[in-house]
Amino acid sequence: MAKNQKLVLIDGHSILHRAFYGVQDLTNAQGLHTNAIYGFLNIMFRFLEEEKPDYLAVAFDVHAPTFRHQMYEPYKGTRKPMPEELREQVPVMKDVLRAMRVVIVEQEGLEADDILGTLAKKAQAEGMEVTLISGDRDLLQVADEHIKIRIPKTKMGKTEVEDYYPEDVQAAYQVTPIQFIDLKALMGDTADNIPGVPKVGQKTATELMVQYGSLENIYAHVEEITKKSIRESLIQNRELADLSKVLATIRVDSDVELDYDAAKAEGFYTQEAYDLFKQLEFKQMLSRFEKENVSRGGDIAKTFRKLEEQKEFLGWLKKRKAGSDLGLFLALEDGKLLGAAASSREETVVYILPVQENVQLSLFEEIPGEGTGNTDAADADMRQLSDGLLALSERVKLSVFDIKRYYRYIAQESTDKYFDILIAAYLLNPLKSDYDLEAIAAEHLGLTIPGRGEIFGKKKLHEAAALMPEQFAEYCCYGAYVSAAVAEVLEKKLEKAGMDKLMRDMEMPLSLVLYDMEREGVEVRREELKAYGDALVERIEELEQSIHAQAGVKFNINSPKQLGEVLFDTMKLPGGKKTKTGYSTAADVL
């Protein structure tokens, strides 16, 4: 183990739980539920690709009391039992990880948070960079200069990730990671059944922490607190506050150790893992095991050729035989064409437009030279290139990445000869959040290619084209090569999944419709929209009157507090659950 290496730690139960509720129900032929396992693996693969760690480990809770339960018996006592559909996936998830040679760390008496906190702090002390993956914000207290907390969140089917270093915790919660413990001690935590101080919610707790800095300092100045109810609650519940702080504190000094030799982030795709993936019917993931496809992008780059003259590039395009397959990549930024690359797989060529000839095209502009009457040399060259691309699209089968951006340069009569690798990758795995070229190459070709950031950093495309033409040319070539190489693989996978007709007859034609809609706009009939809005308002009023009639009293239906009082006090309905602010009106209660 050396300094400057990276360790990724995953909160097993937390991510599995998040995946279970974020992925639609899946079962294999034996009736085993697999959605949580599938979602977990997708999340793990994503972070492996993003973080590129040297070491990897997953921590799980052990089904046994911890030191916190011994201190406070009701700890986590309000949690609902794990759904059976999720429970049955836990041992299988562990089997999958073991088959992939991923180290699992668990220890009786400790929660996964304690294991993660301890391993993270020890690794940082030894000079390593650490990334913690969890859905649990309790771990924010562990964030440090070399410890990053990453919290994946799923919204509308898309996974977004919140990253926290100490400064991010401060920005989000107005406290440091260490102070986050005291914040939780004051406000409590209903999820873990940590009591906190009665009458002190997140807002009050934050104000107190900002003013006094720690739980101990708050009590040292408790008589200065002006709000009587808060002051008295703090005084009366000092023992509860101290207990809550102990319960909320993640142990970072436990005796748990990590075997770094076993935890090396390599050799995941074993035969045993392959057999398990097949048994679980994770067909889209099996390509990761196709070792004959695994190669480095650097070897492919040797086949790239930069053409200095537009005439030479157009000549290469003209030599392509009718009906042949070709990958095309256009470097576009703000409607401006900066470069074009084409690949037959055996050979990939690229032409970068001279900076002064980069002609601006907005979504609503025609290609220069088409009806503009402009005879400027740059426009003439641009028209020649556009004509060459149009002629190519009428003659060969084109594979591209994000075809909507290409339609202004290619024939639009039919999509029969076009294949969009971005759409295909999404259809095969709609649960991912990233579908860039690097991700598609890695998942479907087993190919590692450098990302845009690796090639030319944070520069915009036009800056890279002007300042780093060789690197920019390489970027374009990778786009064309991957588009050409992955098309056949994706087509076969779509056919196996029974989605080839969906791709050909629905998705590809729809892309052209969407392009036209974006270019032409959509007509809005204001009168009809207003009439529909008025009808909705009328229906809402009818429903409100009906609700008030059934309740026997008028109240604000949009107020959870008033709704709870009407349901459980006025109407005496069973099942009411009181919280600090009144009756709960959560979906499961209703």
XYZ file of C-alpha atoms in Angstrom:
590
model
C 0.000 0.000 0.000
C 1.444 3.317 -1.098
C 0.625 6.954 -0.491
C -1.590 8.780 -2.990
C -3.520 5.611 -3.721
C -7.314 5.607 -3.551
C -9.705 3.523 -1.466
C -13.429 3.331 -2.256
C -15.711 2.154 0.549
C -19.378 1.291 -0.066
C -22.141 1.255 2.553
C -23.658 -2.098 1.578
C -27.110 -2.083 3.167
C -27.628 1.617 2.462
C -26.912 1.368 -1.270
C -28.818 -1.926 -1.572
C -31.827 -0.315 0.147
C -31.632 2.727 -2.131
C -31.371 0.496 -5.211
C -34.371 -1.591 -4.094
C -36.647 1.451 -4.020
C -35.054 3.126 -7.048
C -35.245 0.244 -9.530
C -38.463 -1.317 -10.791
C -39.159 -4.850 -9.592
C -37.109 -7.503 -11.393
C -37.180 -11.285 -10.968
C -35.315 -14.129 -12.629
C -36.776 -17.395 -13.921
C -36.632 -18.908 -10.423
C -38.750 -16.064 -9.024
C -35.900 -14.453 -7.080
C -36.229 -10.683 -6.777
C -33.116 -9.080 -8.258
C -33.809 -5.352 -8.628
C -31.755 -4.292 -5.580
C -28.753 -6.372 -6.702
C -29.009 -5.001 -10.237
C -29.233 -1.408 -9.007
C -26.366 -1.916 -6.536
C -24.094 -3.253 -9.284
C -24.973 -0.368 -11.593
C -24.073 2.109 -8.861
C -20.862 0.233 -8.013
C -19.778 0.022 -11.664
C -20.468 3.731 -12.104
C -18.263 4.710 -9.175
C -15.527 2.286 -10.183
C -15.423 3.960 -13.598
C -15.481 7.462 -12.099
C -13.097 6.940 -9.176
C -10.710 4.344 -10.659
C -9.700 3.167 -7.157
C -6.736 1.052 -6.165
C -8.744 -0.659 -3.419
C -12.432 -1.461 -2.879
C -14.426 -2.790 0.075
C -18.108 -3.046 1.009
C -19.296 -2.818 4.629
C -22.490 -4.459 5.882
C -24.379 -4.318 9.166
C -24.537 -7.527 11.195
C -27.975 -8.615 12.423
C -27.073 -8.311 16.098
C -27.308 -5.632 18.810
C -24.571 -2.980 18.798
C -23.102 -0.950 21.645
C -25.757 1.683 20.875
C -28.581 -0.785 21.579
C -26.915 -1.633 24.888
C -26.891 2.058 25.822
C -30.393 2.845 24.565
C -32.723 -0.090 23.954
C -35.184 1.804 21.683
C -32.338 2.694 19.269
C -33.644 2.149 15.720
C -36.745 0.641 17.316
C -39.147 2.561 15.092
C -37.763 1.173 11.847
C -40.115 -0.978 9.808
C -38.982 -4.536 9.064
C -37.051 -4.959 5.826
C -39.414 -6.043 3.000
C -39.066 -9.752 2.284
C -38.402 -8.949 -1.392
C -35.303 -7.024 -0.271
C -34.288 -9.379 2.540
C -33.918 -12.333 0.172
C -31.497 -10.324 -1.987
C -28.983 -9.533 0.789
C -27.236 -12.951 0.922
C -27.253 -13.172 -2.883
C -25.688 -9.705 -3.093
C -22.900 -10.874 -0.806
C -22.418 -14.002 -2.938
C -22.074 -11.816 -6.040
C -19.509 -9.560 -4.358
C -17.474 -12.538 -3.128
C -17.570 -14.052 -6.620
C -16.201 -10.745 -7.935
C -13.447 -10.857 -5.280
C -14.784 -7.729 -3.595
C -13.885 -7.649 0.096
C -16.868 -7.595 2.486
C -16.252 -6.125 5.940
C -18.654 -6.724 8.836
C -18.182 -7.054 12.576
C -20.567 -7.915 15.378
C -21.221 -5.014 17.729
C -20.479 -2.396 15.059
C -22.688 -0.778 12.459
C -21.480 -0.390 8.890
C -21.057 3.352 9.593
C -18.513 2.572 12.330
C -16.612 0.225 10.026
C -16.593 2.778 7.207
C -15.591 5.639 9.512
C -12.725 3.676 11.040
C -11.358 2.374 7.735
C -11.640 5.821 6.131
C -9.751 7.621 8.901
C -7.055 4.938 9.065
C -6.545 5.072 5.297
C -6.322 8.869 5.343
C -3.733 8.679 8.121
C -1.668 6.407 5.878
C -1.714 8.973 3.051
C -4.557 7.625 0.939
C -7.482 9.348 -0.777
C -10.814 7.896 0.355
C -14.274 7.954 -1.197
C -17.280 6.781 0.838
C -20.431 5.787 -1.086
C -23.603 5.849 1.016
C -27.183 7.033 1.089
C -26.790 7.830 4.795
C -26.046 11.451 5.677
C -24.781 10.375 9.106
C -21.447 9.763 7.373
C -21.062 13.482 6.617
C -19.373 13.729 10.027
C -16.505 11.640 8.593
C -15.800 14.031 5.681
C -12.225 15.281 5.792
C -9.502 16.815 3.650
C -8.855 13.464 1.955
C -12.224 11.788 2.618
C -15.051 12.503 0.181
C -18.622 11.415 0.906
C -20.702 10.636 -2.201
C -24.473 10.303 -1.809
C -26.374 8.991 -4.846
C -29.947 10.262 -5.201
C -32.500 9.014 -7.702
C -34.914 11.581 -9.138
C -37.366 10.721 -11.898
C -35.337 7.659 -12.861
C -32.053 9.565 -13.027
C -29.310 9.112 -10.467
C -27.622 12.286 -9.299
C -24.728 12.364 -6.855
C -24.038 14.843 -4.073
C -20.342 15.126 -3.152
C -19.225 16.327 0.267
C -15.840 17.441 1.505
C -15.777 19.479 4.764
C -16.429 22.753 2.931
C -19.482 21.210 1.238
C -20.898 20.079 4.597
C -20.369 23.613 5.912
C -22.123 25.124 2.889
C -25.100 22.768 3.128
C -25.627 22.654 6.910
C -23.698 25.663 8.303
C -21.628 23.326 10.506
C -18.354 21.444 10.168
C -18.362 17.630 9.899
C -17.501 17.316 13.619
C -20.246 19.801 14.541
C -22.683 17.739 12.466
C -22.698 15.246 15.369
C -23.904 17.907 17.823
C -26.476 19.133 15.323
C -27.960 15.646 15.172
C -27.773 15.278 18.964
C -29.926 18.400 19.348
C -32.516 17.724 16.652
C -32.612 13.931 16.977
C -33.148 11.469 14.150
C -36.493 9.750 13.656
C -34.968 7.209 11.241
C -32.564 5.902 13.927
C -34.898 6.778 16.829
C -32.293 9.083 18.357
C -34.402 11.195 20.758
C -32.640 14.557 20.567
C -33.938 17.478 22.645
C -37.732 17.930 22.565
C -38.912 21.122 20.804
C -35.534 21.530 19.049
C -35.868 20.976 15.302
C -33.283 21.364 12.558
C -33.739 25.136 12.237
C -33.322 25.810 15.962
C -30.470 23.314 16.268
C -28.647 24.995 13.377
C -29.105 28.457 14.905
C -27.738 27.226 18.242
C -24.744 25.519 16.613
C -23.917 28.578 14.503
C -24.022 30.773 17.618
C -22.293 28.517 20.148
C -20.319 25.972 18.106
C -20.832 22.840 20.210
C -23.307 21.050 22.449
C -21.107 21.658 25.472
C -20.842 25.387 24.758
C -24.603 25.631 24.283
C -25.078 24.258 27.798
C -22.359 26.552 29.132
C -24.480 29.493 27.904
C -27.925 27.921 28.210
C -29.229 30.735 30.444
C -28.537 33.213 27.619
C -31.028 31.522 25.282
C -33.916 33.943 24.992
C -36.704 31.610 23.895
C -38.082 30.231 27.140
C -39.489 26.949 25.793
C -36.174 26.046 24.118
C -34.105 27.067 27.137
C -36.245 25.015 29.538
C -36.290 21.988 27.231
C -32.493 22.069 26.979
C -32.106 22.324 30.765
C -34.604 19.556 31.472
C -33.180 17.198 28.851
C -29.403 17.496 29.288
C -28.998 13.745 29.794
C -31.040 13.071 26.657
C -28.851 15.467 24.657
C -25.650 13.810 25.901
C -27.052 10.350 25.149
C -28.108 11.464 21.667
C -24.600 12.744 20.965
C -23.075 9.382 21.854
C -25.660 7.556 19.722
C -25.044 9.901 16.774
C -21.247 9.659 16.904
C -19.702 7.275 14.382
C -16.763 5.362 15.817
C -13.558 6.031 13.921
C -11.256 4.167 16.313
C -12.631 0.619 16.335
C -10.372 -2.418 15.955
C -11.620 -3.301 12.463
C -8.893 -3.744 9.826
C -8.839 -4.021 6.033
C -6.757 -6.600 4.175
C -5.419 -4.386 1.395
C -3.945 -7.293 -0.561
C -7.408 -8.845 -0.812
C -9.073 -5.464 -1.425
C -7.243 -4.615 -4.656
C -9.733 -3.234 -7.180
C -8.982 -5.748 -9.916
C -9.966 -9.169 -11.207
C -13.709 -8.650 -10.711
C -14.855 -10.557 -13.799
C -14.321 -14.153 -12.717
C -15.980 -17.278 -14.100
C -17.884 -17.672 -10.830
C -19.219 -14.124 -11.128
C -20.129 -14.724 -14.778
C -22.170 -17.796 -13.818
C -23.988 -15.825 -11.117
C -24.765 -12.953 -13.488
C -26.237 -15.479 -15.950
C -28.281 -17.109 -13.184
C -29.596 -13.688 -12.145
C -30.319 -12.927 -15.830
C -28.295 -9.701 -15.905
C -27.822 -10.076 -19.657
C -26.739 -6.498 -20.294
C -23.860 -6.843 -17.818
C -22.376 -10.001 -19.323
C -20.427 -8.008 -21.917
C -18.122 -6.925 -19.087
C -16.849 -10.511 -19.035
C -16.077 -10.714 -22.751
C -12.316 -10.679 -22.309
C -11.605 -11.012 -26.001
C -13.041 -7.524 -26.422
C -10.994 -5.930 -23.668
C -8.267 -3.625 -24.941
C -6.813 -0.223 -24.285
C -7.853 2.834 -26.249
C -4.200 3.705 -26.750
C -3.722 0.783 -29.157
C -6.618 1.962 -31.297
C -5.278 5.507 -31.455
C -2.461 4.195 -33.662
C -5.002 3.793 -36.477
C -6.120 7.454 -36.296
C -5.100 9.796 -39.107
C -5.478 13.568 -39.157
C -6.082 15.014 -42.623
C -4.871 18.573 -43.090
C -6.964 19.479 -46.143
C -10.744 19.464 -46.411
C -10.391 18.189 -49.990
C -8.491 15.146 -48.715
C -11.180 14.413 -46.104
C -13.985 14.715 -48.668
C -12.033 12.454 -51.009
C -11.811 9.804 -48.285
C -15.567 10.018 -47.746
C -16.278 9.639 -51.481
C -14.314 6.381 -51.582
C -16.696 4.696 -49.132
C -18.706 2.034 -50.920
C -22.485 2.287 -51.065
C -24.101 0.298 -48.261
C -20.911 0.109 -46.170
C -20.943 0.814 -42.426
C -19.303 3.952 -41.099
C -19.012 5.710 -37.770
C -19.374 9.487 -37.936
C -18.534 12.014 -35.233
C -19.139 15.748 -35.566
C -17.604 18.078 -32.973
C -20.337 20.658 -32.415
C -20.421 23.490 -29.904
C -23.182 26.096 -29.732
C -24.229 25.197 -33.260
C -20.694 25.550 -34.586
C -19.055 22.701 -36.505
C -15.443 22.447 -35.366
C -14.348 19.127 -36.781
C -15.519 15.887 -38.376
C -14.215 12.336 -38.023
C -15.232 9.136 -39.790
C -14.277 5.545 -39.047
C -14.503 2.261 -40.884
C -12.964 0.599 -37.760
C -9.880 -0.359 -39.787
C -9.123 3.315 -40.359
C -10.290 6.504 -38.676
C -9.736 9.921 -40.238
C -10.434 13.406 -38.951
C -10.517 16.910 -40.385
C -10.383 19.945 -38.095
C -11.764 23.137 -39.560
C -9.363 26.087 -39.428
C -10.370 28.373 -36.580
C -11.277 31.281 -38.865
C -13.550 28.995 -40.859
C -15.602 27.775 -37.903
C -18.970 29.056 -39.117
C -21.646 29.773 -36.513
C -24.908 27.912 -37.004
C -27.786 28.334 -34.598
C -30.510 25.722 -34.452
C -32.691 27.952 -36.626
C -30.109 28.867 -39.302
C -29.660 27.159 -42.634
C -26.268 25.764 -43.584
C -24.210 28.652 -45.024
C -24.544 28.942 -48.763
C -28.106 27.559 -48.844
C -30.116 30.520 -50.070
C -27.954 33.079 -48.289
C -26.245 34.367 -51.408
C -23.014 34.484 -49.425
C -19.986 33.702 -51.606
C -17.418 34.140 -48.868
C -14.617 31.551 -49.160
C -15.273 30.186 -45.678
C -18.954 29.758 -46.487
C -18.051 28.009 -49.726
C -15.759 25.583 -47.887
C -18.421 24.989 -45.279
C -20.986 24.273 -47.959
C -18.612 21.826 -49.629
C -18.138 19.975 -46.352
C -21.886 19.984 -45.678
C -22.585 18.684 -49.189
C -19.986 15.966 -48.685
C -21.590 14.840 -45.413
C -25.049 14.919 -46.999
C -23.893 12.801 -49.948
C -22.211 10.357 -47.561
C -25.401 9.948 -45.512
C -27.366 9.082 -48.660
C -24.913 6.341 -49.617
C -23.691 4.497 -46.488
C -25.030 3.248 -43.155
C -24.088 5.734 -40.442
C -23.592 5.077 -36.731
C -23.457 8.230 -34.626
C -23.640 9.465 -31.045
C -26.752 11.639 -30.401
C -28.183 11.845 -33.910
C -30.452 14.842 -33.252
C -27.382 17.066 -33.361
C -26.423 15.691 -36.788
C -29.634 16.065 -38.748
C -28.799 19.492 -40.134
C -25.846 17.886 -41.952
C -27.349 14.587 -43.114
C -30.321 13.445 -45.201
C -33.665 13.616 -43.414
C -35.948 11.609 -45.721
C -35.594 8.417 -43.671
C -33.750 7.061 -40.624
C -33.432 3.532 -42.041
C -29.667 3.837 -42.599
C -28.900 5.553 -39.281
C -28.087 4.060 -35.888
C -27.754 6.156 -32.735
C -25.515 4.425 -30.187
C -26.700 6.795 -27.439
C -30.358 5.780 -27.864
C -29.409 2.095 -28.109
C -27.321 2.222 -24.923
C -30.208 3.889 -23.088
C -32.738 1.286 -24.250
C -30.498 -1.540 -23.061
C -29.914 0.008 -19.644
C -32.244 2.924 -18.802
C -31.136 2.937 -15.150
C -27.746 4.513 -15.731
C -27.195 8.224 -15.313
C -24.293 8.544 -17.770
C -24.292 7.526 -21.408
C -21.173 9.271 -22.630
C -18.795 7.674 -25.122
C -16.423 6.440 -22.408
C -19.243 4.669 -20.545
C -20.630 3.073 -23.718
C -17.160 1.895 -24.787
C -16.452 0.435 -21.348
C -19.801 -1.324 -20.926
C -20.307 -2.696 -24.426
C -16.792 -3.047 -25.854
C -14.747 -3.605 -22.707
C -12.692 -0.718 -24.063
C -11.069 1.999 -21.986
C -10.845 5.304 -23.829
C -9.776 8.652 -22.381
C -12.579 11.046 -21.550
C -12.815 14.583 -22.821
C -11.421 15.881 -19.526
C -8.420 13.567 -19.737
C -7.611 14.707 -23.272
C -7.874 18.481 -22.916
C -8.978 19.246 -19.371
C -11.691 21.820 -18.770
C -11.189 23.652 -22.042
C -14.229 24.253 -24.202
C -14.261 22.519 -27.562
C -13.425 25.628 -29.574
C -10.504 26.377 -27.230
C -9.175 22.842 -27.586
C -9.542 22.981 -31.375
C -7.506 26.191 -31.524
C -4.905 25.508 -28.817
C -4.591 21.702 -28.800
C -5.403 20.555 -32.346
C -3.696 17.146 -32.018
C -5.549 16.272 -28.814
C -8.784 17.621 -30.254
C -8.324 15.447 -33.342
C -7.802 12.412 -31.086
C -11.032 13.224 -29.209
C -12.988 13.315 -32.496
C -11.407 10.074 -33.701
C -12.382 8.211 -30.545
C -15.971 9.380 -31.080
C -16.036 8.065 -34.651
C -14.259 4.798 -33.798
C -16.536 3.929 -30.860
C -19.620 4.797 -32.940
C -18.439 2.402 -35.651
C -17.202 -0.399 -33.385
C -20.078 -0.566 -30.922
C -22.975 -0.389 -33.398
C -22.972 -4.089 -34.295
C -22.621 -5.087 -30.624
C -25.562 -2.901 -29.625
C -27.699 -4.116 -32.539
C -27.198 -7.751 -31.474
C -28.042 -6.923 -27.862
C -31.195 -5.082 -28.918
C -32.227 -8.084 -31.004
C -31.628 -10.458 -28.075
C -33.671 -8.207 -25.804
C -36.486 -8.011 -28.366
C -36.031 -4.259 -28.757
C -34.655 -4.086 -32.290
C -38.055 -3.136 -33.764
C -38.563 -0.544 -31.026
C -35.221 0.992 -31.959
C -35.759 0.858 -35.715
C -39.474 1.676 -36.005
C -40.019 3.974 -33.024
C -36.920 5.523 -31.486
C -34.993 6.434 -34.625
C -37.971 8.012 -36.469
C -38.917 9.776 -33.217
C -35.466 11.374 -33.076
C -36.175 13.061 -36.414
C -39.589 14.237 -35.195
C -37.986 15.711 -32.075
C -35.361 17.457 -34.192
C -38.105 19.042 -36.298
C -40.024 20.066 -33.175
C -36.945 21.692 -31.642
C -36.165 23.506 -34.877
C -39.713 24.595 -35.765
C -41.177 24.983 -32.283
C -44.586 23.811 -31.043
C -47.799 25.759 -31.562
C -49.653 26.569 -28.352
C -53.390 27.283 -28.501
C -53.870 29.642 -25.590
C -57.668 29.594 -25.612
C -57.807 25.800 -25.353
C -55.165 25.751 -22.609
C -57.125 28.372 -20.657
C -60.357 26.414 -21.088
C -58.663 23.267 -19.784
C -57.185 25.209 -16.855
C -60.616 26.630 -15.991
C -62.094 23.122 -16.087
C -59.406 21.901 -13.669
C -60.091 24.791 -11.276
C -63.818 23.993 -11.369
C -63.159 20.307 -10.668
C -60.845 21.182 -7.762
C -63.551 23.390 -6.242
C -66.090 20.547 -6.574
C -63.720 18.141 -4.827
C -63.014 20.644 -2.042
C -66.749 21.098 -1.411
C -67.233 17.318 -1.335
C -64.315 16.893 1.110
C -65.615 19.654 3.389
C -69.100 18.086 3.317
C -67.735 14.664 4.339
C -65.549 16.186 7.055
C -68.350 18.382 8.366
C -65.981 21.337 8.656
C -64.121 23.704 6.332
C -60.314 23.543 6.475
C -57.216 24.078 4.345
C -56.785 20.750 2.552
C -53.211 21.689 1.602
C -52.214 22.001 5.268
C -50.877 18.663 6.617
C -51.501 19.917 10.179
C -55.164 20.777 9.544
C -55.709 17.631 7.469
C -54.331 15.450 10.269
C -56.540 17.126 12.886
C -59.666 16.685 10.738
C -58.941 13.028 9.931
C -57.892 11.833 13.372
C -59.507 14.288 15.833
C -62.698 15.459 14.107
C -63.533 12.322 12.093
C -61.941 9.922 14.625
C -60.338 7.761 11.928
C -58.004 5.036 13.284
C -54.272 4.828 12.604
C -53.204 8.364 13.500
C -49.513 8.805 14.320
C -48.399 11.956 16.087
C -45.109 13.690 15.352
C -43.540 16.813 16.883
C -45.577 19.022 14.524
C -48.882 17.138 14.613
C -50.360 14.079 12.970
C -48.372 12.413 10.211
C -50.037 12.544 6.786
C -47.395 10.442 5.055
C -48.589 8.195 2.239
C -48.315 4.977 4.279
C -50.376 6.501 7.126
C -53.090 7.721 4.767
